[in-house]
Short mmCIF file of C-alpha atoms in Angstrom, two decimals:
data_model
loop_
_atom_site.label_atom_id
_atom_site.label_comp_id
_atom_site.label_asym_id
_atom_site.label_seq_id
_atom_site.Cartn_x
_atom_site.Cartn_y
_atom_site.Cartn_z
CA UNK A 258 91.23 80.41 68.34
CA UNK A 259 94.65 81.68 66.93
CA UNK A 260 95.56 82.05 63.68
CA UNK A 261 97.52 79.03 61.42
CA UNK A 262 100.35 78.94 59.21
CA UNK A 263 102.44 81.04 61.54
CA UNK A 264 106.38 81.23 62.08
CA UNK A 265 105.42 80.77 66.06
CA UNK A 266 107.76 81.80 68.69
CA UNK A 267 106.80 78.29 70.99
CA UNK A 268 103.24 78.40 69.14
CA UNK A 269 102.88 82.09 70.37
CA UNK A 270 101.51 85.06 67.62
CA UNK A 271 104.18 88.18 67.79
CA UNK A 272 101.78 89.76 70.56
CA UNK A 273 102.11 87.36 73.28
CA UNK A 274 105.57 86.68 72.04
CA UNK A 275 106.06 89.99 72.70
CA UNK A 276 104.31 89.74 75.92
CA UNK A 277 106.35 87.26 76.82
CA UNK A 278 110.02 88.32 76.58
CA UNK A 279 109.18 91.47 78.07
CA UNK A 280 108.41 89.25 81.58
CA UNK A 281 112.40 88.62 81.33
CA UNK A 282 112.27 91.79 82.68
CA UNK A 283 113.00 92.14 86.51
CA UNK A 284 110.01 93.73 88.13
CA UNK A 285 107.75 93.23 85.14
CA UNK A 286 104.74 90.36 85.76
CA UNK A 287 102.42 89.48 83.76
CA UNK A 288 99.70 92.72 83.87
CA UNK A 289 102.96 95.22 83.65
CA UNK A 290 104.01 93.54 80.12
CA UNK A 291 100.84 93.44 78.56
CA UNK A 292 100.44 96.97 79.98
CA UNK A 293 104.22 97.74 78.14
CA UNK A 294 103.58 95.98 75.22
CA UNK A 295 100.38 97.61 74.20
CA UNK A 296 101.79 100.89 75.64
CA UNK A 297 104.29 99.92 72.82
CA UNK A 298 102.16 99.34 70.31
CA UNK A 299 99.77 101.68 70.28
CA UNK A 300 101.83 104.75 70.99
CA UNK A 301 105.17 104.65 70.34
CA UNK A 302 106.26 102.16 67.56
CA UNK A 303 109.13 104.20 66.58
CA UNK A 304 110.42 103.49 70.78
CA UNK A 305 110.10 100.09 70.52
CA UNK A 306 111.78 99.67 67.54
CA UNK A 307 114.52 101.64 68.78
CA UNK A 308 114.66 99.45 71.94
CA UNK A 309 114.07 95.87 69.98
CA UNK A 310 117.26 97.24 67.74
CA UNK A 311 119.35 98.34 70.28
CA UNK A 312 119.03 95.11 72.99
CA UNK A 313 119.94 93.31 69.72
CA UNK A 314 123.33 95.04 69.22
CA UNK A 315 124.35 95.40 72.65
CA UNK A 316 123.57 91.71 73.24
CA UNK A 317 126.07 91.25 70.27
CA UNK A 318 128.74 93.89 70.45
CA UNK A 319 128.92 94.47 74.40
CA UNK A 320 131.61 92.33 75.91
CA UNK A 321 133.88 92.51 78.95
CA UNK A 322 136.90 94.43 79.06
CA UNK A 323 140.32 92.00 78.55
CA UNK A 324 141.74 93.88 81.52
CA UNK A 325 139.13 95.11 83.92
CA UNK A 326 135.94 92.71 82.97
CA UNK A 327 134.07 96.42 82.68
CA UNK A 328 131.26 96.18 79.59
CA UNK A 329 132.98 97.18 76.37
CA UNK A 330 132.44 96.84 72.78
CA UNK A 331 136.18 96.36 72.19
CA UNK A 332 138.90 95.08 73.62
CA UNK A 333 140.14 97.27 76.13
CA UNK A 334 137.05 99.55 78.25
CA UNK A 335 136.91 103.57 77.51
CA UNK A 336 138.08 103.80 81.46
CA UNK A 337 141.40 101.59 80.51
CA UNK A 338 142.46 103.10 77.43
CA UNK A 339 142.25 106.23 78.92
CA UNK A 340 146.04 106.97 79.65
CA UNK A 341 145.19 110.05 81.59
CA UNK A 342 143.99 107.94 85.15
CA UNK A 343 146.40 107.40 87.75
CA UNK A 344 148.33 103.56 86.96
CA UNK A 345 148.86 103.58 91.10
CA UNK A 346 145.21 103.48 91.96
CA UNK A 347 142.76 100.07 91.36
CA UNK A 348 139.42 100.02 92.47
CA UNK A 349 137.30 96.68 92.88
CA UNK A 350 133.99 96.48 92.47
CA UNK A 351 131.74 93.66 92.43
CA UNK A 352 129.82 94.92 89.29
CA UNK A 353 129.89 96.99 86.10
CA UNK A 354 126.98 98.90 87.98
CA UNK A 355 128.90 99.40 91.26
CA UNK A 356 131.91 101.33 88.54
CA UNK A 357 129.46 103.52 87.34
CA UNK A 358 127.98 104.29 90.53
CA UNK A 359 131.43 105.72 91.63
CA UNK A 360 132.30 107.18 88.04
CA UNK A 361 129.01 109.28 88.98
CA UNK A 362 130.74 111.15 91.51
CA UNK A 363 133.55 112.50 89.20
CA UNK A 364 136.08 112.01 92.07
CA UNK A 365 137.78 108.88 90.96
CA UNK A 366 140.56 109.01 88.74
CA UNK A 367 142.13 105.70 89.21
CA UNK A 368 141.56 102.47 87.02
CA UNK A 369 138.65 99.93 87.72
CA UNK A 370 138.99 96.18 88.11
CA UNK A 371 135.00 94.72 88.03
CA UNK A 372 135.11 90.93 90.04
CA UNK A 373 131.92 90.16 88.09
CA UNK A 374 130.82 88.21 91.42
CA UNK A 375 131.43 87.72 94.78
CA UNK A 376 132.21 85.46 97.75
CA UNK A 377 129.06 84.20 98.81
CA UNK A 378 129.63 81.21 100.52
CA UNK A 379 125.73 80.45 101.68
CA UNK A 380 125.19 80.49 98.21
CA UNK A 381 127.48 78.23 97.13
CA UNK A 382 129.82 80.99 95.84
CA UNK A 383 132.90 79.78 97.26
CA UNK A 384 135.83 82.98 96.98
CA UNK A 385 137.89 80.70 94.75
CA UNK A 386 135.15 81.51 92.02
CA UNK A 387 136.17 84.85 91.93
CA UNK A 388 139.21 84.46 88.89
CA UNK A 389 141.99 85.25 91.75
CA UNK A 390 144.88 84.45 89.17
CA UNK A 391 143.09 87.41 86.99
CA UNK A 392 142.91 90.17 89.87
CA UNK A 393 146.19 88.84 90.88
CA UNK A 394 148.07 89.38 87.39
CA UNK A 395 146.51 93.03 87.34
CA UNK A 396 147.46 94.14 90.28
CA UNK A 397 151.02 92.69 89.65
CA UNK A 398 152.02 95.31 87.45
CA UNK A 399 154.69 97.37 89.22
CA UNK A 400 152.55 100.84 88.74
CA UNK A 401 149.94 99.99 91.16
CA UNK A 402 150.79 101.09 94.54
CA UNK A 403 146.70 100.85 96.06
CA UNK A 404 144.20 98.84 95.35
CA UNK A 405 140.83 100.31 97.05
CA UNK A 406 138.22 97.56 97.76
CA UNK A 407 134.87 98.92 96.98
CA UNK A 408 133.02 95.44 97.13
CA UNK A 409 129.22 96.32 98.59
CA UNK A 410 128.66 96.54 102.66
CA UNK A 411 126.70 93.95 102.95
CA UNK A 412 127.53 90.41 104.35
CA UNK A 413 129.05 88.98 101.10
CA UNK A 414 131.16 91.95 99.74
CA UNK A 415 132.77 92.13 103.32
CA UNK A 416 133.19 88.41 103.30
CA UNK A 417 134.73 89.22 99.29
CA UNK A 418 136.93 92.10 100.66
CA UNK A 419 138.32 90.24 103.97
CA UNK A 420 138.89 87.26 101.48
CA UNK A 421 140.88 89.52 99.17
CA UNK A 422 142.52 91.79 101.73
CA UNK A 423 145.29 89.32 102.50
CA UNK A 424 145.53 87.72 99.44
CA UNK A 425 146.45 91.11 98.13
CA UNK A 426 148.63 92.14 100.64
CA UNK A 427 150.58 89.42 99.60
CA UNK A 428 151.56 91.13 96.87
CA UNK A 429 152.58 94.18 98.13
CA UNK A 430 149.90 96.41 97.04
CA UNK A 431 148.01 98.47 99.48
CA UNK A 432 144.38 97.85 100.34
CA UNK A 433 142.12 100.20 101.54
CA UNK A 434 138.24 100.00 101.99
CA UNK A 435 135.62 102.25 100.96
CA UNK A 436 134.62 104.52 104.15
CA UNK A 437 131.63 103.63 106.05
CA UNK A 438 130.01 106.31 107.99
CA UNK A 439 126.54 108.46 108.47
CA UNK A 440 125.24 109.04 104.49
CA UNK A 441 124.89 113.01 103.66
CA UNK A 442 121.97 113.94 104.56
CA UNK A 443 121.75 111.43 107.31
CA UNK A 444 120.33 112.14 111.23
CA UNK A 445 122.11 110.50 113.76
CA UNK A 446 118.26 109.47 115.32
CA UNK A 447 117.06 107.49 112.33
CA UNK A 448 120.56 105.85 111.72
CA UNK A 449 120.93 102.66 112.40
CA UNK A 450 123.53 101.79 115.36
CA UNK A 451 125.86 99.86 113.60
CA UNK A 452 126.48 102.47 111.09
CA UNK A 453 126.75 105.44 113.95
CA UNK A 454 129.30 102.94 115.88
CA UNK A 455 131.21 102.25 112.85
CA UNK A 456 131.09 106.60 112.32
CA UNK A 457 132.32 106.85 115.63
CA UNK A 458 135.66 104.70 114.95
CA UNK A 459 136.33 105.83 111.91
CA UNK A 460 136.19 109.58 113.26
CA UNK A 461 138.54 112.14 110.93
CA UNK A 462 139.92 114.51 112.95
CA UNK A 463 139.22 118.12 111.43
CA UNK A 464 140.86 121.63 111.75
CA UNK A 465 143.77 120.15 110.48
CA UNK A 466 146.25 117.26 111.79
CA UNK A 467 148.63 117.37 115.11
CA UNK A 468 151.06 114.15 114.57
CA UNK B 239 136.37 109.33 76.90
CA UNK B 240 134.62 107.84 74.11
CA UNK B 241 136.31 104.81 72.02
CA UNK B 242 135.92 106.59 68.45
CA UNK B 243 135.47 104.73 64.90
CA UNK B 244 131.92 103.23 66.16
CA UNK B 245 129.13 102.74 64.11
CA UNK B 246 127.06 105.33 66.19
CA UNK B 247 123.44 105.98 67.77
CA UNK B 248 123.49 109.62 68.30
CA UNK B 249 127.12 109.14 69.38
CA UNK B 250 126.10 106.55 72.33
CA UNK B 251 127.85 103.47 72.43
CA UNK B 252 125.87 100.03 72.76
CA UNK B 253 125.43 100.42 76.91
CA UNK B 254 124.00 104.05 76.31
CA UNK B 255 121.92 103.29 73.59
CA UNK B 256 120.39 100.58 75.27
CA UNK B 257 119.92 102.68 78.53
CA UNK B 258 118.37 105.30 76.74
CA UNK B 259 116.19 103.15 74.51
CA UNK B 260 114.91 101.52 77.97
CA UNK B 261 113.84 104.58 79.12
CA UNK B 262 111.28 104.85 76.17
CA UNK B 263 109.43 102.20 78.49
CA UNK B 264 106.55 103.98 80.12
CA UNK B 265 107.50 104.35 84.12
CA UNK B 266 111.40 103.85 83.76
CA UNK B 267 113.51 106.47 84.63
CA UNK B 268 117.47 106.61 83.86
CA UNK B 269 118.07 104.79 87.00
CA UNK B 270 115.70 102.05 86.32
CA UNK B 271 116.62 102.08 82.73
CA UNK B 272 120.73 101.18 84.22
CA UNK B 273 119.48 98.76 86.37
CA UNK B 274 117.54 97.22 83.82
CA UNK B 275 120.62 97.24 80.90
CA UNK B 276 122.77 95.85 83.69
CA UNK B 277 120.84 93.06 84.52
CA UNK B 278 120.09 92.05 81.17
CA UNK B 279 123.91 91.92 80.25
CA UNK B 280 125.22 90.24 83.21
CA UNK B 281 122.16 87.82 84.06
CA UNK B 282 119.82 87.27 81.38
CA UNK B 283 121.40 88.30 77.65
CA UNK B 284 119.14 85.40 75.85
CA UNK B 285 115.92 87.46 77.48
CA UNK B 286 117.75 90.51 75.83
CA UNK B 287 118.52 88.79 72.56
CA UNK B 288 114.07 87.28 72.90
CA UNK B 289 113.21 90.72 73.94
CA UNK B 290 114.83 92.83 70.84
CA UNK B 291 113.63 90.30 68.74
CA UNK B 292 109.91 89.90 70.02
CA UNK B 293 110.06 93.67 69.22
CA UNK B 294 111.10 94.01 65.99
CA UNK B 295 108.39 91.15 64.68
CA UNK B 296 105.86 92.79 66.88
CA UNK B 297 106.36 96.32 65.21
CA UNK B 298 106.85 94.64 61.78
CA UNK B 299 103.78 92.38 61.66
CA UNK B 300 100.99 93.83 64.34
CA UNK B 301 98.84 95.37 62.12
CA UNK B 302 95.35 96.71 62.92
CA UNK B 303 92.52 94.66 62.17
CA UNK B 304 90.36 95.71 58.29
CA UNK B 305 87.09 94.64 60.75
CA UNK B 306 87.49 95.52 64.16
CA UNK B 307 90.84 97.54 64.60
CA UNK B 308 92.21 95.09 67.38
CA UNK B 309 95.68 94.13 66.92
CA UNK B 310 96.73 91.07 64.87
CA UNK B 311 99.20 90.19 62.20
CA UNK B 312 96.86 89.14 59.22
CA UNK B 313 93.83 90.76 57.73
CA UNK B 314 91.42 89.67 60.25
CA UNK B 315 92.21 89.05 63.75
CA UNK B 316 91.59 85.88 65.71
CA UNK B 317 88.12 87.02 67.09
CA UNK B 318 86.52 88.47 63.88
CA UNK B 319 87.65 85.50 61.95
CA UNK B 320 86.37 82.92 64.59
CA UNK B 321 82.73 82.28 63.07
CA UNK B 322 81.22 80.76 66.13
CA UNK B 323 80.63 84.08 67.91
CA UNK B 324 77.52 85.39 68.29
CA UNK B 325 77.84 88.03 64.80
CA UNK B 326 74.63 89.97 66.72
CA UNK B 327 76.54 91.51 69.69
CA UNK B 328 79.51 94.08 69.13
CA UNK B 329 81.28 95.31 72.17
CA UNK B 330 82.64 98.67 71.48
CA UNK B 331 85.97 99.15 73.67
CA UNK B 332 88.84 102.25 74.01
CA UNK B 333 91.25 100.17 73.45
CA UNK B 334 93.08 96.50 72.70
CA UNK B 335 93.82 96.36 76.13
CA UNK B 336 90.33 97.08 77.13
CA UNK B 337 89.22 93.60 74.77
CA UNK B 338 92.09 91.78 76.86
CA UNK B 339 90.35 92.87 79.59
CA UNK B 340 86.90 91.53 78.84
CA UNK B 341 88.10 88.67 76.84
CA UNK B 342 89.94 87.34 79.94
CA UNK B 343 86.14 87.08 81.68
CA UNK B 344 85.55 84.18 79.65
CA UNK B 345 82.15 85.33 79.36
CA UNK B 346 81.57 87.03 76.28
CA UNK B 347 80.54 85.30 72.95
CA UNK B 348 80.19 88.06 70.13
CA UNK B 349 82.74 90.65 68.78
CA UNK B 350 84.12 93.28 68.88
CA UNK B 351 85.03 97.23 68.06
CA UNK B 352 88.13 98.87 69.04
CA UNK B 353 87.62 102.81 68.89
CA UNK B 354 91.68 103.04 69.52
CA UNK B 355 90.92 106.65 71.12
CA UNK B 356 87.69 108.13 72.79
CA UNK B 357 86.29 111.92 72.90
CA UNK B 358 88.40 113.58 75.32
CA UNK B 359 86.96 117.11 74.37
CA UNK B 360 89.76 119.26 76.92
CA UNK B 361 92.38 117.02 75.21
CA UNK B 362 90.90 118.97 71.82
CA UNK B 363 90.38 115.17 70.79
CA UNK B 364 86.41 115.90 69.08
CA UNK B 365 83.82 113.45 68.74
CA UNK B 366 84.49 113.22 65.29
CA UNK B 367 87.98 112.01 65.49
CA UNK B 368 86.63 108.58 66.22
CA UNK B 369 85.87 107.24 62.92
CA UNK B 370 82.53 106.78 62.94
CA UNK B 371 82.02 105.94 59.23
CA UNK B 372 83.91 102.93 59.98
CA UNK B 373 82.13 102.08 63.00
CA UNK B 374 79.12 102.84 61.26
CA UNK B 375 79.62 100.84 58.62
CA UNK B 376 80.93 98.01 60.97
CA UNK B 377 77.10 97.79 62.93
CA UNK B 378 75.29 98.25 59.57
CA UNK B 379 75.22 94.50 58.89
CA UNK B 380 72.05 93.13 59.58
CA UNK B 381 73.13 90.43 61.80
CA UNK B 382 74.28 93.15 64.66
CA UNK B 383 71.29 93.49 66.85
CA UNK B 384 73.18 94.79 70.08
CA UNK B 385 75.95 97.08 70.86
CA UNK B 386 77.43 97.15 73.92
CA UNK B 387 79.52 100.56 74.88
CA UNK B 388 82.16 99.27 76.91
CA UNK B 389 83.98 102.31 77.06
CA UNK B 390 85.51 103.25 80.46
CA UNK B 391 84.02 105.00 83.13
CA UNK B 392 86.05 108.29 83.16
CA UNK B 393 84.49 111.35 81.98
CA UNK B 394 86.03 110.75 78.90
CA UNK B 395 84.54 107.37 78.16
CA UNK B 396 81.20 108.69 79.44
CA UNK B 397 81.39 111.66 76.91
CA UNK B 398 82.20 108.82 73.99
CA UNK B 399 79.59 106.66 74.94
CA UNK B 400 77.10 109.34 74.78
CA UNK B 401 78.15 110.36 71.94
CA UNK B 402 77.60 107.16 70.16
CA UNK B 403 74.75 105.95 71.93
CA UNK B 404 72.84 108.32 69.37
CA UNK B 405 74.07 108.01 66.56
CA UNK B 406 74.05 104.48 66.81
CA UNK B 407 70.41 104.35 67.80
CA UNK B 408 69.70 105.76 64.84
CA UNK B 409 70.79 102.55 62.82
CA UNK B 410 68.42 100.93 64.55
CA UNK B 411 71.08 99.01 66.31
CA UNK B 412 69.94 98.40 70.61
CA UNK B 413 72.54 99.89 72.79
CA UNK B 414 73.57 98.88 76.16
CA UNK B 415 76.20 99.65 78.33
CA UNK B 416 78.22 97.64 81.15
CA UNK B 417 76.27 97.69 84.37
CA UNK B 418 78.44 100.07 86.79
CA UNK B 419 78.10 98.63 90.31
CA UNK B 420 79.93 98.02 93.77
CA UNK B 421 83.06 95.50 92.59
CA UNK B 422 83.14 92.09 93.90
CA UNK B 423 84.63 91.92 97.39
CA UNK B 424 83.65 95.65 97.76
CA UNK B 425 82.68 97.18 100.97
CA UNK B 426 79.72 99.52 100.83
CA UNK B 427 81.68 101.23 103.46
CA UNK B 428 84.60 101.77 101.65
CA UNK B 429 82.57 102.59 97.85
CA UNK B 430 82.62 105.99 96.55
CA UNK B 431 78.66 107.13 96.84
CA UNK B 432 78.28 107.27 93.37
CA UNK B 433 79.07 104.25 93.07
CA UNK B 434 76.60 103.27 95.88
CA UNK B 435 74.14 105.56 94.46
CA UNK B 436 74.58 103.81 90.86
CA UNK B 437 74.66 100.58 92.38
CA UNK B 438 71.31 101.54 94.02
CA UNK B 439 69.46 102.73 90.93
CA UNK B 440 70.28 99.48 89.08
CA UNK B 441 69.46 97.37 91.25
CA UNK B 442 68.42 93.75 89.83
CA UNK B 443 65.55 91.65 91.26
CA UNK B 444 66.73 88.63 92.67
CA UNK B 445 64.13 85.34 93.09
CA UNK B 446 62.80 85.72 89.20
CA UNK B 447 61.22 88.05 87.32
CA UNK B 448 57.59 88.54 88.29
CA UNK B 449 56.43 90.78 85.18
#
């Protein structure tokens, strides 16, 4: 029996409302929201107010980036209004994630361009869905000398990076790839072959170079 | 570097202060909170927009119940103002989630308490912190015959339900407690022997009663 004379949410009380949205959730069923939501409720009101306000104004004020389709909450991204990065270097990513992951290392100290996508062609994601003309125009400008394709090693960012490689060629610009190679930490016996093959050809020489 | 001039969160932009707010989510850590704020913007912003907003009315109108402390958003909740339970049984519980929990039997008819804590003595949580005026006052009407302590089974739970089993007694209310057993689809080979041991001591004649 639920209570009448409601402003329902789909006929639900605020509760399993609540309940509800918090399924949109990846990873959350139904026994983890109603878990979060009384977790919510019962101890720490003050969090989920924070975190009801907050989805509320990033929903409203994040955007993407007029230049590198990063999130931003204006028009140009912190990372491109930042005059102190190198103009020469671009690096693509398939996602705003996949920027921060390499903004994490601190090494990086070129400029970003995010495809929001990728070619994924058993999907249905032909590469022509990936806003060419935009990439294209970017890496146009005379500064950049490199573009560095950092699209993901799996089947569909390789597919995205051959796809791109000559396209940006075309242009002049220099492409590079992301390294592939044994992960730090990594043991040669519980690395998978392909990875120790692909180490193996993309050797660096060390103590210094002959040529 | 930080675009300046915005209307701040303890000087995080949007992104951040959604991250962070995320992580106020019991079991999410800053990398789960990144994936999560990621998601949300690029796949699913009308979950985020349902989400904050299922939130804010959840915080704003779930309100304890005057009767029974479960939640609800008017005076009463849906159970204590449904007048075809049974107003003789009250089923004293830890917490909302624990009434889910036994309201999603489908098997019991009469109402309920919510203690919304138990005595957790090595927590420094006393007996007394449990509102027993209210509680008292709650199984003083003279239509509550029964009182089932459905606390949990932890030592804590154990240590409430003693605790009230007295004390209630004393109002000349008849206490029971859930029947602790082997689970359904549990293997006496795989039960803790407590459990067995319990299981063993209440055992229940099968084929009729013959007293």
């Amino acid at each position: 029996m639920r209570n009448k004379g409601f402003d329902a949410f789909s006929g639900l009380d605020p509760l399993n409302e609540l309940i509800h949205s918090l399924r949109r959730l990846p990873g959350v069923g139904p026994k983890s929201a109603q878990r979060l939501a009384f977790h919510l409720l019962q101890h720490d009101r003050d969090g989920a107010l924070a975190l009801g306000e907050s989805l509320l104004k990033a929903v409203k004020e994040i955007q993407h980036c007029s230049r590198c389709n990063n999130f931003c909450h204006s028009d140009l991204c912190s990372i491109c209004s930042d005059s102190k990065r190198k103009a020469s270097l671009v690096c693509v990513v398939e996602t705003p994630a996949d920027l921060s992951a390499i903004e994490a290392t601190q090494t990086y100290n070129g400029y970003y361009y995010v495809l929001m996508g990728r070619a994924s062609p058993l999907d249905g994601a032909h590469p022509d869905s990936l806003d060419w003309p935009k990439l294209s125009k970017r890496l146009s400008d005379t500064e950049v000398l490199e573009c560095i394709l950092a699209t993901n090693f799996t089947n569909e960012g390789e597919a995205t990076a051959v796809f791109l490689t000559e396209r940006i060629r075309r242009l002049g610009v220099k492409v590079s790839r992301l390294a592939r190679g044994v992960p730090i930490g990594g043991e040669l016996e519980y690395t998978d072959p392909t990875t120790v093959a692909r180490a193996l050809l993309d050797r660096r020489q060390v103590g210094g170079d002959i040529d």
